[in-house]
């Protein structure tokens, strides 16, 4: 359901504004492209400096931050290093996704190399399936509304979007043709392309 934001009591706001360590989310650089390149997150020292700057305000200097950081025991550095590591992992994941979308904006996002002689199908490239690029909750509600036996059809769609199934390529193509990247999503066209017109309510064969 939608996230309801509500005003926090003053003491909760105060607790939230404590300086160390702050949340280091991967921010995105505004871009005209549909796929935005993620911005590189701060390292552990930069996170520490930001927190220290809030505490010291006008008296903050980079030299003072470096001195304090160097004198900080490992246990003191750990929260910043842990946060920076998590942010960097998320950044690399988003970067890989961005690169894949940039290379293939309209074709199914499938990273499955063709096996050649003596080569297994093992690969390091993350597989982005259509279910990761579609609002599945909205899709389920829409399918339930427009299709006969909506729940069964929805689970059939999910099944076809699994990479190990024979219909995966076709389901991917249909998802990109009618839903992914389209401002106006054509769920009806998507279902007809997979199952035929008879799946839609009110249609007779």
Coordinates of C-alpha atoms in Angstrom, one line a residue:
X1 CA 0.0 0.0 0.0
X2 CA 1.1 3.7 -0.2
X3 CA 3.5 4.9 2.5
X4 CA 1.9 7.4 4.7
X5 CA 4.3 10.1 5.9
X6 CA 3.4 11.8 9.1
X7 CA 5.0 14.6 11.2
X8 CA 7.3 13.3 13.9
X9 CA 7.1 14.7 17.5
X10 CA 9.9 17.2 18.3
X11 CA 11.9 14.6 20.4
X12 CA 11.8 12.1 17.5
X13 CA 12.9 14.8 15.1
X14 CA 15.8 15.7 17.3
X15 CA 16.8 12.0 17.6
X16 CA 16.7 11.7 13.8
X17 CA 19.0 14.7 13.3
X18 CA 21.9 13.3 15.3
X19 CA 25.1 13.7 13.2
X20 CA 26.7 10.3 13.0
X21 CA 26.5 8.3 10.7
X22 CA 23.9 9.7 8.3
X23 CA 22.2 7.6 5.6
X24 CA 24.3 7.5 2.5
X25 CA 21.8 6.7 -0.3
X26 CA 22.9 6.4 -3.9
X27 CA 21.7 9.6 -5.4
X28 CA 20.9 10.0 -9.1
X29 CA 22.2 12.7 -11.4
X30 CA 19.3 14.4 -13.3
X31 CA 19.4 13.2 -16.9
X32 CA 17.2 13.5 -19.9
X33 CA 17.6 9.7 -20.6
X34 CA 15.0 7.3 -19.2
X35 CA 17.8 5.5 -17.3
X36 CA 19.7 7.7 -15.0
X37 CA 23.3 7.0 -14.1
X38 CA 23.7 6.6 -10.3
X39 CA 26.2 8.9 -8.5
X40 CA 29.2 7.4 -6.8
X41 CA 28.6 7.3 -3.0
X42 CA 30.8 8.8 -0.3
X43 CA 33.6 6.8 1.2
X44 CA 33.9 6.1 5.0
X45 CA 36.1 9.2 5.6
X46 CA 33.7 11.5 3.7
X47 CA 30.8 10.2 5.8
X48 CA 32.7 10.8 9.0
X49 CA 33.7 14.4 7.8
X50 CA 30.0 15.2 7.0
X51 CA 29.0 14.1 10.5
X52 CA 31.9 16.0 12.1
X53 CA 31.1 19.1 10.1
X54 CA 27.5 19.2 11.6
X55 CA 29.0 18.9 15.1
X56 CA 31.9 21.5 14.7
X57 CA 30.1 23.8 12.3
X58 CA 32.2 27.0 11.6
X59 CA 35.3 25.5 13.4
X60 CA 35.4 22.5 11.0
X61 CA 38.5 22.0 8.9
X62 CA 39.5 19.2 6.6
X63 CA 42.8 18.9 8.6
X64 CA 41.0 18.5 11.9
X65 CA 38.8 15.8 10.3
X66 CA 41.8 13.9 9.0
X67 CA 43.5 14.1 12.4
X68 CA 40.4 12.9 14.2
X69 CA 39.8 10.1 11.7
X70 CA 43.4 8.9 11.9
X71 CA 43.2 8.8 15.8
X72 CA 39.8 7.0 15.7
X73 CA 40.0 3.4 16.9
X74 CA 38.8 0.6 14.5
X75 CA 35.6 0.3 16.4
X76 CA 34.9 4.0 15.9
X77 CA 35.5 3.8 12.1
X78 CA 33.5 0.6 11.7
X79 CA 29.9 2.2 11.3
X80 CA 31.2 4.5 8.6
X81 CA 33.1 1.8 6.8
X82 CA 30.1 -0.6 7.0
X83 CA 27.8 2.1 5.7
X84 CA 30.2 3.1 2.9
X85 CA 30.6 -0.6 1.8
X86 CA 26.8 -1.1 1.6
X87 CA 26.3 2.1 -0.4
X88 CA 29.1 1.0 -2.8
X89 CA 27.6 -2.4 -3.3
X90 CA 24.2 -0.8 -4.1
X91 CA 26.0 1.7 -6.4
X92 CA 27.6 -1.1 -8.4
X93 CA 24.3 -3.0 -8.7
X94 CA 22.6 0.2 -10.0
X95 CA 25.5 0.9 -12.3
X96 CA 25.3 -2.6 -13.9
X97 CA 21.5 -2.2 -14.3
X98 CA 22.0 1.2 -15.8
X99 CA 24.6 -0.1 -18.3
X100 CA 22.3 -3.0 -19.3
X101 CA 19.4 -0.7 -19.9
X102 CA 21.6 1.7 -21.8
X103 CA 22.8 -1.0 -24.1
X104 CA 19.3 -2.6 -24.6
X105 CA 16.6 0.0 -24.1
X106 CA 13.9 -1.8 -26.0
X107 CA 14.8 -5.5 -26.1
X108 CA 14.3 -7.9 -23.3
X109 CA 16.8 -7.4 -20.4
X110 CA 18.2 -10.9 -20.4
X111 CA 21.9 -11.6 -19.8
X112 CA 22.0 -15.3 -20.8
X113 CA 25.0 -16.1 -23.0
X114 CA 24.7 -18.9 -25.6
X115 CA 26.6 -22.0 -24.3
X116 CA 29.4 -23.0 -26.6
X117 CA 31.4 -26.2 -26.7
X118 CA 33.1 -26.8 -23.4
X119 CA 31.5 -23.7 -21.8
X120 CA 28.9 -23.8 -19.1
X121 CA 26.1 -21.3 -18.9
X122 CA 27.6 -19.8 -15.7
X123 CA 27.8 -16.0 -16.0
X124 CA 28.6 -13.1 -13.7
X125 CA 26.2 -10.6 -15.4
X126 CA 23.1 -10.1 -13.2
X127 CA 19.9 -11.3 -14.9
X128 CA 17.3 -8.6 -14.9
X129 CA 13.9 -10.3 -15.4
X130 CA 10.7 -8.3 -16.4
X131 CA 9.3 -8.8 -12.9
X132 CA 12.1 -6.5 -11.6
X133 CA 11.0 -3.7 -14.0
X134 CA 7.3 -4.0 -13.7
X135 CA 4.9 -2.9 -10.9
X136 CA 3.7 -6.5 -10.2
X137 CA 1.0 -5.4 -7.7
X138 CA -0.6 -3.1 -10.3
X139 CA -0.3 -5.8 -13.0
X140 CA -2.1 -8.3 -10.8
X141 CA -5.0 -5.9 -10.1
X142 CA -5.3 -5.0 -13.8
X143 CA -5.2 -8.6 -14.9
X144 CA -7.8 -9.5 -12.4
X145 CA -10.0 -6.8 -13.7
X146 CA -9.6 -7.4 -17.5
X147 CA -9.0 -11.2 -17.8
X148 CA -11.2 -14.2 -17.3
X149 CA -9.9 -16.3 -14.3
X150 CA -7.6 -13.3 -13.5
X151 CA -5.7 -14.9 -10.7
X152 CA -4.9 -18.0 -12.8
X153 CA -3.8 -15.8 -15.7
X154 CA -1.6 -13.7 -13.4
X155 CA 0.2 -16.8 -12.0
X156 CA 0.7 -18.1 -15.5
X157 CA 2.3 -14.8 -16.5
X158 CA 4.6 -15.0 -13.4
X159 CA 5.5 -18.6 -14.5
X160 CA 6.3 -17.5 -18.1
X161 CA 8.6 -14.7 -16.7
X162 CA 10.9 -17.3 -15.0
X163 CA 14.2 -17.5 -16.9
X164 CA 14.2 -21.4 -16.9
X165 CA 10.9 -21.7 -18.8
X166 CA 10.4 -22.2 -22.5
X167 CA 8.2 -19.1 -22.8
X168 CA 10.6 -16.7 -21.1
X169 CA 11.9 -15.0 -24.3
X170 CA 8.4 -14.4 -25.6
X171 CA 7.1 -13.1 -22.2
X172 CA 10.1 -10.8 -22.0
X173 CA 9.5 -9.4 -25.5
X174 CA 5.8 -8.9 -24.8
X175 CA 6.6 -7.1 -21.5
X176 CA 8.9 -4.7 -23.3
X177 CA 6.5 -4.3 -26.3
X178 CA 3.5 -3.3 -24.1
X179 CA 4.5 -2.4 -20.6
X180 CA 8.2 -1.7 -19.7
X181 CA 9.3 1.8 -20.7
X182 CA 5.8 2.8 -21.9
X183 CA 4.1 5.8 -20.3
X184 CA 0.7 4.2 -21.1
X185 CA 0.9 0.6 -20.3
X186 CA -1.1 -1.8 -22.5
X187 CA -1.8 -4.8 -20.2
X188 CA -4.6 -6.0 -22.6
X189 CA -2.2 -6.1 -25.5
X190 CA 0.4 -7.8 -23.4
X191 CA -2.1 -10.6 -22.4
X192 CA -3.4 -11.0 -25.9
X193 CA 0.1 -11.4 -27.3
X194 CA 0.8 -14.2 -24.8
X195 CA -2.6 -16.0 -24.6
X196 CA -4.7 -14.8 -27.4
X197 CA -7.9 -12.7 -27.4
X198 CA -10.0 -15.3 -25.7
X199 CA -8.3 -14.6 -22.3
X200 CA -9.9 -11.1 -22.1
X201 CA -13.3 -10.7 -20.4
X202 CA -16.2 -10.2 -22.8
X203 CA -14.4 -11.7 -25.8
X204 CA -15.7 -14.9 -27.4
X205 CA -13.7 -17.2 -29.7

